[in-house]
Short mmCIF file of C-alpha atoms and ligand atoms in Angstrom, two decimals:
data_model
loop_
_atom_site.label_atom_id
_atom_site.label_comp_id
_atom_site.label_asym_id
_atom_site.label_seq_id
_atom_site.Cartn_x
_atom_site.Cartn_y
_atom_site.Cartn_z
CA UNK A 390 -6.67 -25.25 -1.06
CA UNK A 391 -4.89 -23.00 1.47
CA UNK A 392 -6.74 -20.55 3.96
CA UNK A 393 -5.04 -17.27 1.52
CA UNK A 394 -6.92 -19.00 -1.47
CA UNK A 395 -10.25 -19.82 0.21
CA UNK A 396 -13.23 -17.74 -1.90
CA UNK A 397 -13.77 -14.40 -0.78
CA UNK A 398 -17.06 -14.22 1.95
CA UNK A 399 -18.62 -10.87 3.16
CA UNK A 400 -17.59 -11.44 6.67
CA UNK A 401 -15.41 -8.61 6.58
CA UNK A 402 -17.01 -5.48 8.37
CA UNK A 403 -14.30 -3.93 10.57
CA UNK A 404 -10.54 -3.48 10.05
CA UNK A 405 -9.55 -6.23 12.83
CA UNK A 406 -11.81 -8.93 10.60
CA UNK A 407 -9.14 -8.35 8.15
CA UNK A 408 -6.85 -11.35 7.45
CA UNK A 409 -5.61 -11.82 4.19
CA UNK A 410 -4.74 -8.38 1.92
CA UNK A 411 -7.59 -9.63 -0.90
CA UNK A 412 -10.12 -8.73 2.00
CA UNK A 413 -9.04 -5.20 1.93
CA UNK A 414 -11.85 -3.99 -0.59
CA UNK A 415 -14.49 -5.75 1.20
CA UNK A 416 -13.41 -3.84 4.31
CA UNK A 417 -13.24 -0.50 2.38
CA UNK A 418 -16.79 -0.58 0.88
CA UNK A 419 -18.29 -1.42 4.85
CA UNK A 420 -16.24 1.77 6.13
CA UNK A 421 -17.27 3.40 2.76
CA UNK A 422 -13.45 4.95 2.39
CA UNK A 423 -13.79 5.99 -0.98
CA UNK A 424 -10.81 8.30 -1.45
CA UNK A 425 -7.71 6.04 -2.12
CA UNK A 426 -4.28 5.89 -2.99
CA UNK A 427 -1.23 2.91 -3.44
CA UNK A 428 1.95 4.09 -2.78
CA UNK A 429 4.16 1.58 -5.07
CA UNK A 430 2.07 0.03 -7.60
CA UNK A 431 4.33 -2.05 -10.20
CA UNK A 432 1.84 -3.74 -12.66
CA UNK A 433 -0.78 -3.14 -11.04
CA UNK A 434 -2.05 -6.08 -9.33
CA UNK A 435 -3.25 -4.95 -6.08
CA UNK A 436 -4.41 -1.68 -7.79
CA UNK A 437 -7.01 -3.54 -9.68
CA UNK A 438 -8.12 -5.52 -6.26
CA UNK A 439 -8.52 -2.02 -4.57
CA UNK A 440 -10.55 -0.34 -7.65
CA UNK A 441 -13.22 -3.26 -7.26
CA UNK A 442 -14.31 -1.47 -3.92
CA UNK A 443 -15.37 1.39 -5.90
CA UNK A 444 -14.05 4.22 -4.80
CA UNK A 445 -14.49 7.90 -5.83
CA UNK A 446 -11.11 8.49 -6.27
CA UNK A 447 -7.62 6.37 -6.69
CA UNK A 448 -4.48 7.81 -7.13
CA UNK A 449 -1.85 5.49 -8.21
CA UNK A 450 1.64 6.61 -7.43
CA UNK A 451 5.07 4.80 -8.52
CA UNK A 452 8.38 5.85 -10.02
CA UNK A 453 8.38 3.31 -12.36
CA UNK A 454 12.04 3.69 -13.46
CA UNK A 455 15.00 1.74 -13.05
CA UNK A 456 17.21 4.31 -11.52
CA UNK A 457 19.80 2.04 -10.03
CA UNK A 458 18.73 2.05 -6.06
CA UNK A 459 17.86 -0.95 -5.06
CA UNK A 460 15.04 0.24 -2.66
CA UNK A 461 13.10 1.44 -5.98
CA UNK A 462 13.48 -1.38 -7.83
CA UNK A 463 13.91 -4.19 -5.45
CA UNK A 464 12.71 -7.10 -8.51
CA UNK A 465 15.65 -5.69 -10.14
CA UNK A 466 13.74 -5.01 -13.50
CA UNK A 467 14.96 -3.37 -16.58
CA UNK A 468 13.53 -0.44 -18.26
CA UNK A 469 11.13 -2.70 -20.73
CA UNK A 470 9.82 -4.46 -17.96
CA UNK A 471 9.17 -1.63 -15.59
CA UNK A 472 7.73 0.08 -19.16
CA UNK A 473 5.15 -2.70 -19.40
CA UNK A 474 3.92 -2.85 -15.73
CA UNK A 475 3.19 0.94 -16.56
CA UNK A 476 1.33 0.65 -19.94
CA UNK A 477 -1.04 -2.38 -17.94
CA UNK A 478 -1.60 0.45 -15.26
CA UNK A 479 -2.69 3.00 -17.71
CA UNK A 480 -4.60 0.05 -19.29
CA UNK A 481 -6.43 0.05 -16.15
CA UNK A 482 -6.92 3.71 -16.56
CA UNK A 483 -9.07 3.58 -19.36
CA UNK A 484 -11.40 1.60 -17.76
CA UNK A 485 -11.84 3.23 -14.75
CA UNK A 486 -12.29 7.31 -14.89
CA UNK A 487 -11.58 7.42 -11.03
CA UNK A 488 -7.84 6.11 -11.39
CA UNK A 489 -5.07 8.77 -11.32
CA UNK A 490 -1.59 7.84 -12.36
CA UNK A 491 1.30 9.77 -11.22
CA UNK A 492 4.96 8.70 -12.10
CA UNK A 493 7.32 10.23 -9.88
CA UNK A 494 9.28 9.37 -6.48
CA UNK A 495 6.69 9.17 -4.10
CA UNK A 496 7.99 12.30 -1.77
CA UNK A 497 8.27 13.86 -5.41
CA UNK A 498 4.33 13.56 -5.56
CA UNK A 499 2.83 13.60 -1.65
CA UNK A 500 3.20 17.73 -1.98
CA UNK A 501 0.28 17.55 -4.48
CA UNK A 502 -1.97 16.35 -1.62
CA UNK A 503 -3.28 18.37 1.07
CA UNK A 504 -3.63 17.15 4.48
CA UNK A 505 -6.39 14.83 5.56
CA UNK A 506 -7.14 14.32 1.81
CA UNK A 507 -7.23 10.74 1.66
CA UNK A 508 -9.97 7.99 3.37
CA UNK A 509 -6.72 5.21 2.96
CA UNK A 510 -3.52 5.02 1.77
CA UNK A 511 -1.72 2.04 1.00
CA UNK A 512 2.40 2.33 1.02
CA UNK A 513 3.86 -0.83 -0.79
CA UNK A 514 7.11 0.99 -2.51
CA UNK A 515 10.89 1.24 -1.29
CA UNK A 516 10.57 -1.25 1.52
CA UNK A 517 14.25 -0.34 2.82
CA UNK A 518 13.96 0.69 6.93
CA UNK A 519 14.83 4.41 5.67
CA UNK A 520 12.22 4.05 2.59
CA UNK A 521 9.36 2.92 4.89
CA UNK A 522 10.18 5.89 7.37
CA UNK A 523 10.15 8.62 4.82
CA UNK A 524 6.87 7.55 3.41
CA UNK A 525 5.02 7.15 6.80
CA UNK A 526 6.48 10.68 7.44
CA UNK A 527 4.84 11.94 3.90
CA UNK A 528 1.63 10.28 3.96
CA UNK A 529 0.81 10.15 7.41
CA UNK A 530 -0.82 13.84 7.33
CA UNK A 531 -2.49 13.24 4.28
CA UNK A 532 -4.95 10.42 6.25
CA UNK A 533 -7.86 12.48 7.34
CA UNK A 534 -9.03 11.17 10.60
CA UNK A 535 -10.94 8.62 11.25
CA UNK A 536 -9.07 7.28 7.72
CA UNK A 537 -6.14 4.48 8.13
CA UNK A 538 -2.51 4.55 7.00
CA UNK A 539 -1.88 0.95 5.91
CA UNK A 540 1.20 -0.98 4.05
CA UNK A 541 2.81 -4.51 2.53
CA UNK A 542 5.62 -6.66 4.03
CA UNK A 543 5.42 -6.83 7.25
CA UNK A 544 7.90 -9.35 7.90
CA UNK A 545 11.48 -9.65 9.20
CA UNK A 546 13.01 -11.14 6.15
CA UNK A 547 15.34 -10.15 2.64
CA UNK A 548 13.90 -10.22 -0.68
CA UNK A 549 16.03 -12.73 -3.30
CA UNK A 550 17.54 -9.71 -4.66
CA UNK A 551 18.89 -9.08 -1.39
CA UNK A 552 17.37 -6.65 -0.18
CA UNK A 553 16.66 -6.08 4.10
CA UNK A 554 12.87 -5.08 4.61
CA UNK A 555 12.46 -2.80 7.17
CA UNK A 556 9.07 -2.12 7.77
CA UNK A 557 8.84 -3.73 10.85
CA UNK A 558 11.24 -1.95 12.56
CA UNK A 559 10.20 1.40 10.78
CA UNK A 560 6.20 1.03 11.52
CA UNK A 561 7.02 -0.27 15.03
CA UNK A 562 9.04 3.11 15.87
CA UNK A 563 6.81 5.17 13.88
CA UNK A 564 3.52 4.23 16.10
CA UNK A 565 6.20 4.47 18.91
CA UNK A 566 7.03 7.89 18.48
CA UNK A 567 3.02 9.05 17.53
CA UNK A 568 1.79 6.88 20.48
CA UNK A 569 -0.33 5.53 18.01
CA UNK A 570 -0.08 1.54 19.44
CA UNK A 571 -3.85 0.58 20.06
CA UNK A 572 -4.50 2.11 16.26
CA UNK A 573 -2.49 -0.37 14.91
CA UNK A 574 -3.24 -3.46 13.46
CA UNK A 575 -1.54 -6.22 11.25
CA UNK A 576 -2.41 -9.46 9.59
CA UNK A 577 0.78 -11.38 10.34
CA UNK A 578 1.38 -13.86 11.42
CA UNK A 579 -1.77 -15.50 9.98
CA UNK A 580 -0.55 -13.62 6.49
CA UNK A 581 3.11 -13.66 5.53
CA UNK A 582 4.28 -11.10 4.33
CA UNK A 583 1.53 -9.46 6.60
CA UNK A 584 -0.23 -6.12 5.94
CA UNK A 585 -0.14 -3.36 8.51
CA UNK A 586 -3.01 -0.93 9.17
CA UNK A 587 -2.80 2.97 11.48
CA UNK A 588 -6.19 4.43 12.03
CA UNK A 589 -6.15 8.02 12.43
CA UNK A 590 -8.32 8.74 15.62
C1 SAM B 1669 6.40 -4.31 -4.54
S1 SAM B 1669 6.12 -3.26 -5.90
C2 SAM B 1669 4.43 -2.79 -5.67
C3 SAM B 1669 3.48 -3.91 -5.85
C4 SAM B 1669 2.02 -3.54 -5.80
N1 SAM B 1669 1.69 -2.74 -4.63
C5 SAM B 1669 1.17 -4.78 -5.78
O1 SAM B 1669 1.06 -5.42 -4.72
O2 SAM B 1669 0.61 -5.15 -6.83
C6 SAM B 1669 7.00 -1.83 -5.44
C7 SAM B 1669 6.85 -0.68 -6.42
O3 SAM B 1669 7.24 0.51 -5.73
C8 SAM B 1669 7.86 1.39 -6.62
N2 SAM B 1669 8.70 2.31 -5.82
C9 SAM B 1669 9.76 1.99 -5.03
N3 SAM B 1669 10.23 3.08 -4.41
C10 SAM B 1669 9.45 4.12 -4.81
C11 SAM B 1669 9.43 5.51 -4.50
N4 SAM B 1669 10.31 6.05 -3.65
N5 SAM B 1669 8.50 6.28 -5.09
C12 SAM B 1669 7.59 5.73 -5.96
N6 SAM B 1669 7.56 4.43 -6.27
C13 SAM B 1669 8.46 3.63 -5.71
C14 SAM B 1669 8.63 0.49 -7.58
O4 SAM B 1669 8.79 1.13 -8.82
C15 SAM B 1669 7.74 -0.76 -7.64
O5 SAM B 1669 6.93 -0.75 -8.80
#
């Protein structure tokens, strides 16, 4: 058994106890962040590990089209498939009355937000170095504070399908340019691909 597939224990309390991504609802219920959103959900998978912390609110946002850029569809999935990772989600939908679906590009839906809405927000979408630094832009405000900005794939590395991730390099400047370095924290190397986390002070 591997350390990433060791049961689940309750020693998470605080963000830096984090170290593999299924710990994330654990965390969420200690901080009580209740008011949640995934930025790139796909089928659903870590959508349904996020709902199990219970929150009051979780908006689910993804594009869920093949539209030919390879930074939205980086599994390189055709319409049918991308159809049925969507009906799953609104599967998931009917058995929770605090999940919100919205099927759009991402900077299509942040506007719908107000600032400070959200407790956590979780960006796992177009993981191109340009895709990552749009959506920190977007969702960055709509952290209130003392909520955290957080994301998937942090790692230097290309996907089969050939594509370059660049959140690294994005979340690295980002923090950079926001002075934001001793908010940050991230589960790699111990996790790989790691998961990144920005607390808004
Ligand atoms: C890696 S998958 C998400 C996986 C999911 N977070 C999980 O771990 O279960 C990336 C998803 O992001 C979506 N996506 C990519 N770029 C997007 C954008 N600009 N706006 C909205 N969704 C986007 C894709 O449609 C895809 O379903």
């Amino acid at each position: 058994m591997t350390a990433q597939n060791q049961p689940s224990t309750d020693r998470v309390t605080k963000l830096t106890d984090i170290r593999w991504r299924r710990e994330i609802p654990l965390w969420l219920k200690s901080e009580k962040l209740t008011i949640l959103a995934e930025i790139g959900v796909r089928d659903g998978d870590h959508l349904h590990s996020l709902l199990k912390s219970n929150p009051e609110q979780m908006v689910a946002i993804d594009l869920w089209k093949d539209d030919g850029v390879l930074g939205h569809n980086d599994a390189l999935f055709n319409q049918e498939q991308i159809e049925r990772c969507y009906q799953k989600v609104c599967r998931l939908g009917e058995q929770h009355s605090c999940l919100e679906i919205y099927r759009g590009l991402s900077a299509e839906i942040a506007p719908h937000f107000s600032d400070g809405h959200f407790d956590f927000i979780y960006i796992d979408a177009d993981h191109t170095y340009e895709g990552v630094c749009q959506d920190l832009e977007l969702w960055w405000p709509k952290v209130r504070r003392g909520g955290v900005l957080s994301g998937h794939d942090y790692i230097l590395r290309k996907n089969p399908k050939g594509l370059v991730f660049g959140v690294v390099p994005a979340v690295h400047e980002f923090i950079g340019r926001h002075f934001l370095q001793e908010q940050f924290y991230c589960t790699w190397p111990d996790e790989q691909p790691g998961n990144w986390f920005i607390r808004k002070t």
